Short mmCIF file of C-alpha atoms in Angstrom, two decimals:
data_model
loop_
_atom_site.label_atom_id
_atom_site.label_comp_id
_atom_site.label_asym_id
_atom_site.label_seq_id
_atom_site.Cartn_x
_atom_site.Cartn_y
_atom_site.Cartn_z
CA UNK N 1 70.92 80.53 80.62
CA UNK N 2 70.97 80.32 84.05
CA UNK N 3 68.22 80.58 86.36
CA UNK N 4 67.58 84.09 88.52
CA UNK N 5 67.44 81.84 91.52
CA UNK N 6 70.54 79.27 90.77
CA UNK N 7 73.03 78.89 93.43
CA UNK N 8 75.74 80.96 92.15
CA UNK N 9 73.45 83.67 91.29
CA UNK N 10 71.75 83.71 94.80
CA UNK N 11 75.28 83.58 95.99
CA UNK N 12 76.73 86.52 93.65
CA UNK N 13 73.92 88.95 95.09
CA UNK N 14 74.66 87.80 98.55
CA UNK N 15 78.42 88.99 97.88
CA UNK N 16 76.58 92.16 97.23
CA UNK N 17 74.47 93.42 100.02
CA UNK N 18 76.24 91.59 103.03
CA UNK N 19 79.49 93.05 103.91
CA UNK N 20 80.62 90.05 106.63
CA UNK N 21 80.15 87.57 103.72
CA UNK N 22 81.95 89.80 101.23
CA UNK N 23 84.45 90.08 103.91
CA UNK N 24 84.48 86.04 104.34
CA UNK N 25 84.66 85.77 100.08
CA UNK N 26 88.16 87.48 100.07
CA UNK N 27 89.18 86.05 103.06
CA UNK N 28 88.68 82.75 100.95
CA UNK N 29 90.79 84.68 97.89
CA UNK N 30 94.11 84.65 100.89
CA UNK N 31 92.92 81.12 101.46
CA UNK N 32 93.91 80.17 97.70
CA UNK N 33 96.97 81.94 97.70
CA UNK N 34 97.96 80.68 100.94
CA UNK N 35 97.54 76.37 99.31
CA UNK N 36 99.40 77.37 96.12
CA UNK N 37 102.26 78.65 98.20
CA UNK N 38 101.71 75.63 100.42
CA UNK N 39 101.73 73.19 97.24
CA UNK N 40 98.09 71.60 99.07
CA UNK N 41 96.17 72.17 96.27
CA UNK N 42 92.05 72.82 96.34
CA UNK N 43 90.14 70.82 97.82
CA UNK N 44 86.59 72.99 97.48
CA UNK N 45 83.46 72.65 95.37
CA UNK N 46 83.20 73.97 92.17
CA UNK N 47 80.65 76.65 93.04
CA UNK N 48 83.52 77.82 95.32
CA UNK N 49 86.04 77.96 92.70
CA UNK N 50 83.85 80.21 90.60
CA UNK N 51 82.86 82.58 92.97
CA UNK N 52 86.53 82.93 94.36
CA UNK N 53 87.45 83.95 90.46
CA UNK N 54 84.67 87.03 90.68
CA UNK N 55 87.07 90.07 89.11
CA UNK N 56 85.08 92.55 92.52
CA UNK N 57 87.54 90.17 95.03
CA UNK N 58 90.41 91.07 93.33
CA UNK N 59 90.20 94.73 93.01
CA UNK N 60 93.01 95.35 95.73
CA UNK N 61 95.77 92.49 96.26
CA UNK N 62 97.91 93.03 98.68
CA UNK N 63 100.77 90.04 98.86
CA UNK N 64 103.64 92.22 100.87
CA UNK N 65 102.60 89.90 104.03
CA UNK N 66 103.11 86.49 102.16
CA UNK N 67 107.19 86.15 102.05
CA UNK N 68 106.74 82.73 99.76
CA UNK N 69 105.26 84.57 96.83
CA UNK N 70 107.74 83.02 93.77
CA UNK N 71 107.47 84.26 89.79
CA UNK N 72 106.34 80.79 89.94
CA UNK N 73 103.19 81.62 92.06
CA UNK N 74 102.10 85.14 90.26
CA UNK N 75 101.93 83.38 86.98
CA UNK N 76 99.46 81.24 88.75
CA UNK N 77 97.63 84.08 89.92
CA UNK N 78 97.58 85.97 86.45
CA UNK N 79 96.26 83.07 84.41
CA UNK N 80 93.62 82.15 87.01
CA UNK N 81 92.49 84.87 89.30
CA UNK N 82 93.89 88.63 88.49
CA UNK N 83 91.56 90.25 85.64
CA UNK N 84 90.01 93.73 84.73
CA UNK N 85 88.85 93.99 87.95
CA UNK N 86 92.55 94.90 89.55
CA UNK N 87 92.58 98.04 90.54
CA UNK N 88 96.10 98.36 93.10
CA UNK N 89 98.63 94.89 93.19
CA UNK N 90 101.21 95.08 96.22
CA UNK N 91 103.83 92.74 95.63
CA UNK N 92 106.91 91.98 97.79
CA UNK N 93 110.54 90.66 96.15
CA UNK N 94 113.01 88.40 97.02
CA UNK N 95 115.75 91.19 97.49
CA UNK N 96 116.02 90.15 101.03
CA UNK N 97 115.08 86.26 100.55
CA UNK N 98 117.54 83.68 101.28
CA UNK N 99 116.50 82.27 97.73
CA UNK N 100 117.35 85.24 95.57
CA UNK N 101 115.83 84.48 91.91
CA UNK N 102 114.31 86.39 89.15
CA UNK N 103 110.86 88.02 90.39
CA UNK N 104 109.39 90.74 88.37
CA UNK N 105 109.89 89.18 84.97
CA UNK N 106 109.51 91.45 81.61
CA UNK N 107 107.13 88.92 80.06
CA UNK N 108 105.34 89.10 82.73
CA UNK N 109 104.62 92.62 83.07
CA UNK N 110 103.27 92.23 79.70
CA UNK N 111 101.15 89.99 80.45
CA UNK N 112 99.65 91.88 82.96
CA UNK N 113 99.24 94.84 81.53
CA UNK N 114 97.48 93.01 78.54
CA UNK N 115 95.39 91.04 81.27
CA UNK N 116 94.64 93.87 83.47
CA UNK N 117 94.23 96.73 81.57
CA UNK N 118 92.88 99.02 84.85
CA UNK N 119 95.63 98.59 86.96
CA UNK N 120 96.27 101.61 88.03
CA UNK N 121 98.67 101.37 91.29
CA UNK N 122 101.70 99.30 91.53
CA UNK N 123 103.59 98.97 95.05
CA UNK N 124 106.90 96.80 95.25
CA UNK N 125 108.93 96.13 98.51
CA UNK N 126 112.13 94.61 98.37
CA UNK N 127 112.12 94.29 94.75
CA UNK N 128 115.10 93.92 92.62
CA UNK N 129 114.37 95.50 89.48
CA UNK N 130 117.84 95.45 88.02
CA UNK N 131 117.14 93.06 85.34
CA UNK N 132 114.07 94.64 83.99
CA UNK N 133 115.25 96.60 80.97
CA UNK N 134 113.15 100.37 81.86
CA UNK N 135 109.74 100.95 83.23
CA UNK N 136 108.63 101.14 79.60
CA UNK N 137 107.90 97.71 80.19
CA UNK N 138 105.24 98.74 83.31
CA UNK N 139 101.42 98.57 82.64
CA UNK N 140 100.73 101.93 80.79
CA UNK N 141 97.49 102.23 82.69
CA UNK N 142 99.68 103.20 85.75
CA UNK N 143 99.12 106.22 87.25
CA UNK N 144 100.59 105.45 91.00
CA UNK N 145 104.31 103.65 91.73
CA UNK N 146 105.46 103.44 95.09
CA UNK N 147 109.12 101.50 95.45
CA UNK N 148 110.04 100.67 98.94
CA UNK N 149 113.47 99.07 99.89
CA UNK N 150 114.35 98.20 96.00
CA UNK N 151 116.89 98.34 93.90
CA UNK N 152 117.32 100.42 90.16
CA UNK N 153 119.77 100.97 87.81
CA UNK N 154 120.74 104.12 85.48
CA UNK N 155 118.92 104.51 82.65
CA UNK N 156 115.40 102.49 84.14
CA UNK N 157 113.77 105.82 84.21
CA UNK N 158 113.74 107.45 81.12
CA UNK N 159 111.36 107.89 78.93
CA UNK N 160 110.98 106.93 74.94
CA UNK N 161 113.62 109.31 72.90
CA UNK N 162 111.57 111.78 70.47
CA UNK N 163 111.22 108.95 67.24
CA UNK N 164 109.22 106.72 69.88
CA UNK N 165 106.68 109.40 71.75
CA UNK N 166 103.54 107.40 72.62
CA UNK N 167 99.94 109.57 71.59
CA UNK N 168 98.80 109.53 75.30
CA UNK N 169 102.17 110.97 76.60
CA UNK N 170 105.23 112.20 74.60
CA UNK N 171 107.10 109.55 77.05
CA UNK N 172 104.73 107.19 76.76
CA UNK N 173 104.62 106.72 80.63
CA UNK N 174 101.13 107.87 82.19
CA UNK N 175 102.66 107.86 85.84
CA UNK N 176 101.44 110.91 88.08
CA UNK N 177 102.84 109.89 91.31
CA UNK N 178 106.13 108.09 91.81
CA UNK N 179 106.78 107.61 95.60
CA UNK N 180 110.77 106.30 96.63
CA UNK N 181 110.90 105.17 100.41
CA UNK N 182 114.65 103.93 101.35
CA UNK N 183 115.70 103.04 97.67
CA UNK N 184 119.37 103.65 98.24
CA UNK N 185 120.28 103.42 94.40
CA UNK N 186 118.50 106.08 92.88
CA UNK N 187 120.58 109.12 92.08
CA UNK N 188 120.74 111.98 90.25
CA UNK N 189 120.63 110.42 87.08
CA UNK N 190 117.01 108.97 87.71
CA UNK N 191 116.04 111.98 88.41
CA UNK N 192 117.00 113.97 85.36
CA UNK N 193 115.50 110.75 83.45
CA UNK N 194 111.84 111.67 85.51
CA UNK N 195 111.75 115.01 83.46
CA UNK N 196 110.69 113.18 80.06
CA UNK N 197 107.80 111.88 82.22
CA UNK N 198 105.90 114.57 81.21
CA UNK N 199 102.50 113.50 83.48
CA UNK N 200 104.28 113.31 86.59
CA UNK N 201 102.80 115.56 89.23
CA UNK N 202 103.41 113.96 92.77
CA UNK N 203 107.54 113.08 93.60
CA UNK N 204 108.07 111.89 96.98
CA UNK N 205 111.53 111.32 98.01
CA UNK N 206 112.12 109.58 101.21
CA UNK N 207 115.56 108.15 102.32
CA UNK N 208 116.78 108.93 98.52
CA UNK N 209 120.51 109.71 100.17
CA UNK N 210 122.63 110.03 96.83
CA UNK N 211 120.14 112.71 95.59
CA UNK N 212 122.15 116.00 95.77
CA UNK N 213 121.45 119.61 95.47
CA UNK N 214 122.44 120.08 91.98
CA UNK N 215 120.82 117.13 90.89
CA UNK N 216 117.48 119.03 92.49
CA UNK N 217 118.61 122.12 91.04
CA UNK N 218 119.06 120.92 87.68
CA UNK N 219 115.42 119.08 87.63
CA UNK N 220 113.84 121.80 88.70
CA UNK N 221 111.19 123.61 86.56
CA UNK N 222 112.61 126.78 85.08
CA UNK N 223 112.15 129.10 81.69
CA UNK N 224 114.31 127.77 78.91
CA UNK N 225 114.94 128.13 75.28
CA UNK N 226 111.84 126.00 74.33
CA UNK N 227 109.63 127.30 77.53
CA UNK N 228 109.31 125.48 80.46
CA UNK N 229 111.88 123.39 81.32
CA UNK N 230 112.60 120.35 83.89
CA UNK N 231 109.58 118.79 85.85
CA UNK N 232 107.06 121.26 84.12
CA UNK N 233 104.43 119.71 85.75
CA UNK N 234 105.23 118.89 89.27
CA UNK N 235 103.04 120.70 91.70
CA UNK N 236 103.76 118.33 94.78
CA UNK N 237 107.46 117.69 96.24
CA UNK N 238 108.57 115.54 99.11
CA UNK N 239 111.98 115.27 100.43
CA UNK N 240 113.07 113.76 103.70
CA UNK N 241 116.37 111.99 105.22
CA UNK N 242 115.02 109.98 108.45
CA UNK N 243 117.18 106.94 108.17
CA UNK N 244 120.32 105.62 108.54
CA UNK N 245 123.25 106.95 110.31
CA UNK N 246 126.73 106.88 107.96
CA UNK N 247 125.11 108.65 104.70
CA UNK N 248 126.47 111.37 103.70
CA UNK N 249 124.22 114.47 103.89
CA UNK N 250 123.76 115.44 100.74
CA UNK N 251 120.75 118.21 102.20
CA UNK N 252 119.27 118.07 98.61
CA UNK N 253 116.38 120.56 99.45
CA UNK N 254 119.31 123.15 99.28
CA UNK N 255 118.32 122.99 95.61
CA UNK N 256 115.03 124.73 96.10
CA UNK N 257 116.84 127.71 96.23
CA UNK N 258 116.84 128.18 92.40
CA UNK N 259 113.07 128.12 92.13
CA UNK N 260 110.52 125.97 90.89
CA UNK N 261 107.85 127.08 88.68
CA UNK N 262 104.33 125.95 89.77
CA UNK N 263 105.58 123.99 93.03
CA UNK N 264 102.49 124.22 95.04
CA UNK N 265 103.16 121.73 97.54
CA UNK N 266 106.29 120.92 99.16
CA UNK N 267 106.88 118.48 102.04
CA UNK N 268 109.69 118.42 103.99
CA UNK N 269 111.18 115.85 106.67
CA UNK N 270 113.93 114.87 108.65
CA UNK N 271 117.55 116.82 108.12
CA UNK N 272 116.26 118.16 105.08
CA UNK N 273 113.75 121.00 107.08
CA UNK N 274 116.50 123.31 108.11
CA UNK N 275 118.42 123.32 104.44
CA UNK N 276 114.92 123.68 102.55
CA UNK N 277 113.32 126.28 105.05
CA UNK N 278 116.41 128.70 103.63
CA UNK N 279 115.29 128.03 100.26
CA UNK N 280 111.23 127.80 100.78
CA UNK N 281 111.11 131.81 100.45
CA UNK N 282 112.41 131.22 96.50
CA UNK N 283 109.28 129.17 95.22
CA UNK N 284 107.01 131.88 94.35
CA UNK N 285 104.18 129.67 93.39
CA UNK N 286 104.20 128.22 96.86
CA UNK N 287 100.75 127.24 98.58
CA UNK N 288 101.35 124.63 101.27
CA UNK N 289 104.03 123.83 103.75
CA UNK N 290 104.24 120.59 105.69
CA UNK N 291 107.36 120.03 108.02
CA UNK N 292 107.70 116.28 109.71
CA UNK N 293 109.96 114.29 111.72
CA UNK N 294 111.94 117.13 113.28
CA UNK N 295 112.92 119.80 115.70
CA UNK N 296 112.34 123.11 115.15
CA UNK N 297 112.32 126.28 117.23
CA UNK N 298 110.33 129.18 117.59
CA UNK N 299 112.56 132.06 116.29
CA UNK N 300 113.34 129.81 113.47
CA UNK N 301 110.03 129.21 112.35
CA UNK N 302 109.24 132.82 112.59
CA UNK N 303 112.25 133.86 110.12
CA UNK N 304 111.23 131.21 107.65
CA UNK N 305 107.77 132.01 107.24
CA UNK N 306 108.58 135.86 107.21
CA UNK N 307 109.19 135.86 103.98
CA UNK N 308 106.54 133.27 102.63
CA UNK N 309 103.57 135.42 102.38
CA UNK N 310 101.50 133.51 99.71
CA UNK N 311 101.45 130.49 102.28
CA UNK N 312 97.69 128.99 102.23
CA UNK N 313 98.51 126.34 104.82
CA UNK N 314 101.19 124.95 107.55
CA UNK N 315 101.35 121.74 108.89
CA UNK N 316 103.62 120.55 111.77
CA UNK N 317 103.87 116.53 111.68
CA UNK N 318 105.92 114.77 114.47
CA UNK N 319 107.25 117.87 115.30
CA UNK N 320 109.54 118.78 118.17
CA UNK N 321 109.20 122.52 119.53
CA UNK N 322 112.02 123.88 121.48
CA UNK N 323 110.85 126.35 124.22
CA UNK N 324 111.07 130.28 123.36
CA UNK N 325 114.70 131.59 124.74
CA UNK N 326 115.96 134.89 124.32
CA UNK N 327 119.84 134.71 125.21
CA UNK N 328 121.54 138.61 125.40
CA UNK N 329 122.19 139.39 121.46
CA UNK N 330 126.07 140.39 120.82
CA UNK N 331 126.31 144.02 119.71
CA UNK N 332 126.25 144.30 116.16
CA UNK N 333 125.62 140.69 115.39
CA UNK N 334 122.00 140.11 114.41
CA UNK N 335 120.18 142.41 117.05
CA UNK N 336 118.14 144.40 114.54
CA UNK N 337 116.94 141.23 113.07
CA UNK N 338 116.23 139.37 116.43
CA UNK N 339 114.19 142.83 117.76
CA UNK N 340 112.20 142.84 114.98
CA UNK N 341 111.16 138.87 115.45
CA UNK N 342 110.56 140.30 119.43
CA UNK N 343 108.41 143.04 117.94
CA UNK N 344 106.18 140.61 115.34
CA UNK N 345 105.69 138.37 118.80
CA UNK N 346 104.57 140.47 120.98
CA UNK N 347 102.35 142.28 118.08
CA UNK N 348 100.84 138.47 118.12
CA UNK N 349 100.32 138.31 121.77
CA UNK N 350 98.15 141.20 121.48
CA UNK N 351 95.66 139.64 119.34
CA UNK N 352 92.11 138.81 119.85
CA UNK N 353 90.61 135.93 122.75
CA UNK N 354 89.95 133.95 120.45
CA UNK N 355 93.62 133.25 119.43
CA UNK N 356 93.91 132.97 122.88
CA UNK N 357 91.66 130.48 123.15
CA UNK N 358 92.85 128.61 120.20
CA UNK N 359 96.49 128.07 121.69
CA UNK N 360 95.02 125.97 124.98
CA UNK N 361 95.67 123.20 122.35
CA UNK N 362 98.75 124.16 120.53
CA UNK N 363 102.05 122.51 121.99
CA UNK N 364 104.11 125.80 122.35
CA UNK N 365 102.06 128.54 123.94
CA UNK N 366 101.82 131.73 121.46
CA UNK N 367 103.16 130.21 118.29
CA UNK N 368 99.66 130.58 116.37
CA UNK N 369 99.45 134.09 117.49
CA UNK N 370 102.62 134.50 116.03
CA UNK N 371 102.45 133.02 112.93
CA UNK N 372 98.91 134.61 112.62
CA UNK N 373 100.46 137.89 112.33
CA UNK N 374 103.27 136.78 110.11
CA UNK N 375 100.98 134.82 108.07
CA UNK N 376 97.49 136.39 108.49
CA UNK N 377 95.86 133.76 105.06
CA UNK N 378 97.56 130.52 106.19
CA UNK N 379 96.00 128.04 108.27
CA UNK N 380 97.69 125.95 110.82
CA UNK N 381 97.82 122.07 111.32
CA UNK N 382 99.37 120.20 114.54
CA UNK N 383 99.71 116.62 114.57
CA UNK N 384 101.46 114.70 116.98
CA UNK N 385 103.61 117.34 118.26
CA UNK N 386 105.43 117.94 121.22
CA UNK N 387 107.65 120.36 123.18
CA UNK N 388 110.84 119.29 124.53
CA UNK N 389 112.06 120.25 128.10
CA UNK N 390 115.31 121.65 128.22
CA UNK N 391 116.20 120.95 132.10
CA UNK N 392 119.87 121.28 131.60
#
């Protein structure tokens, strides 16, 4: 047994209370990656090499920065380093490397999932999944996947078919959060394969541009035959189109306007704002509202949130605010509707001083006041906003 003041013991509580040495221990843990990938070897004591195996350096590996990283390389890491203590693994492919080559192999996502059995977040960038047979395969202990710039194909998604329902989940996939940033291949079809994931409360879909509207529509929680039907248990949904130029606009969020049962959350970005602010009125269950990375006027905001009376908060993210204009309305086209939005304004501008007071800080001068009237329950969150200036 070792003594209480050994070396490596002295060392191990050390690692504990001093967060600059803890700090120099996993710079040590890049250190090692950084000679396998440069084939140098170790040339470090043996104390060293046991203290740069403790499991509480390897709770969060990120390897996105290291473009070298070969299957070659994580085996190395698995058999030597990664344990129970991993907690989140970030791991970047070779979809964009010169090299090509099998990454992410199937035997050795089993062997990680036997070896660390806490794992419990899983981000790949630039990963080419295509050969992997279906996320069956991923470390069950998973309860966060983000996929950034990879690449899927059909059936990858779906869950176990009623003969093989796990005990923990009926699809035997204990995912609550799948995030998709710029994954070009995913379509409709992995989407309808996401309903048989029946823990799955968090879908963000960024850059998804061959999602459509009925593929939405047709995921979308609704009484059926059997009860609820479709993503049951989603209470969080992203959608946002920021990218590339030459997609065609699909404006997915149009699907919203069948309704989602227990949507509590939604998030929208981009050129998907204006389609799902139409359909934001038909999701009863709705709580929160966050709009990003777009421009959006006045008026406009005012007629989406008139009828979204249940809202509990609004946030504004990136947002662009075009200045209040009232152009002459055209008789009989729209100039009941556009006086009553005049009326619910200027009913805000006579609110309290404090309101008053409040708006010094907003980016468009009487918006709160007007969305405090519309929406006396919600509050109101500005970040990074702005107001454009028409000069023209």
């Amino acid at each position: 047994m070792r003594d209480k003041y050994s070396p490596d013991l002295l060392v191990i509580r050390r690692l504990k209370q001093n967060s600059g040495f803890r700090l120099f221990c996993l710079l040590l843990c890049d250190l090692c990656i950084c000679l396998y990938i440069l084939n140098c070897g170790f040339r470090v004591c043996k104390r060293w090499k046991r203290l740069v195996k403790d499991q509480r350096l390897w709770r969060n590996v990120d390897l996105t920065s290291w473009k070298g990283v070969t299957s070659r390389i994580l085996w190395v890491l698995l058999r030597q380093y990664l344990g129970c203590g991993l907690r989140c693994l970030r791991l970047r492919g070779l979809l964009l490397s010169a090299r090509g080559g099998t990454f992410l192999s199937e035997s050795w996502l089993k062997a990680l999932s036997t070896k660390c059995p806490r794992l419990s977040k899983l981000y790949l960038l630039h990963a080419d999944l295509r050969s992997l047979p279906s996320c069956q395969i991923l470390p069950p202990s998973l309860q966060v996947l983000e996929l950034r710039g990879c690449e899927l194909v059909g059936s990858q998604l779906k869950g176990r078919n009623q003969k093989g329902k796990g005990a923990g989940s009926p699809s035997g996939i204990g995912i609550e959060r799948l995030v998709l940033n710029n994954v070009p291949s995913f379509t409709d079809q992995h989407l309808q394969g996401l309903t048989s994931w029946e823990r799955l409360c968090r879908l963000e879909l960024r850059d998804t541009f061959r999602v459509t509207a009925n593929g939405l529509r047709s995921c979308a929680a609704k009484d059926g035959v059997c009860g609820v039907e479709g993503l049951s248990r989603l209470k969080f949904l992203e959608i946002g189109i920021t990218g590339r130029q030459g997609y065609q606009l699909h404006m997915a969020s149009l699907g919203l306007g069948a309704g989602w049962l227990g949507l509590e959350e939604l998030s929208l970005g981009g050129k998907e704002v204006g389609p799902g602010l139409l359909c934001a009125s038909r999701l009863r269950d709705l709580k929160r509202l966050r709009l990003w990375d777009c421009t959006l006027s006045e008026l406009q905001i005012a007629r989406s949130c008139r009828m979204l009376r249940g809202l509990r908060q609004l946030e504004f993210v990136d947002v662009r605010f075009q200045p209040r204009q009232n152009p002459p309305a055209e008789e009989g086209e729209g100039g009941e509707e556009e006086e009553q939005d005049r009326e619910e304004a200027a009913g805000a501008d006579g609110s309290s001083d404090e309101n008053k007071t409040a708006d010094m800080n907003d980016p468009i001068p009487g918006l709160r006041r007007t969305l405090a009237v519309l929406l006396p329950s919600c509050t109101l969150v500005f970040t990074n906003c702005s107001v454009q200036n028409n000069e023209d």
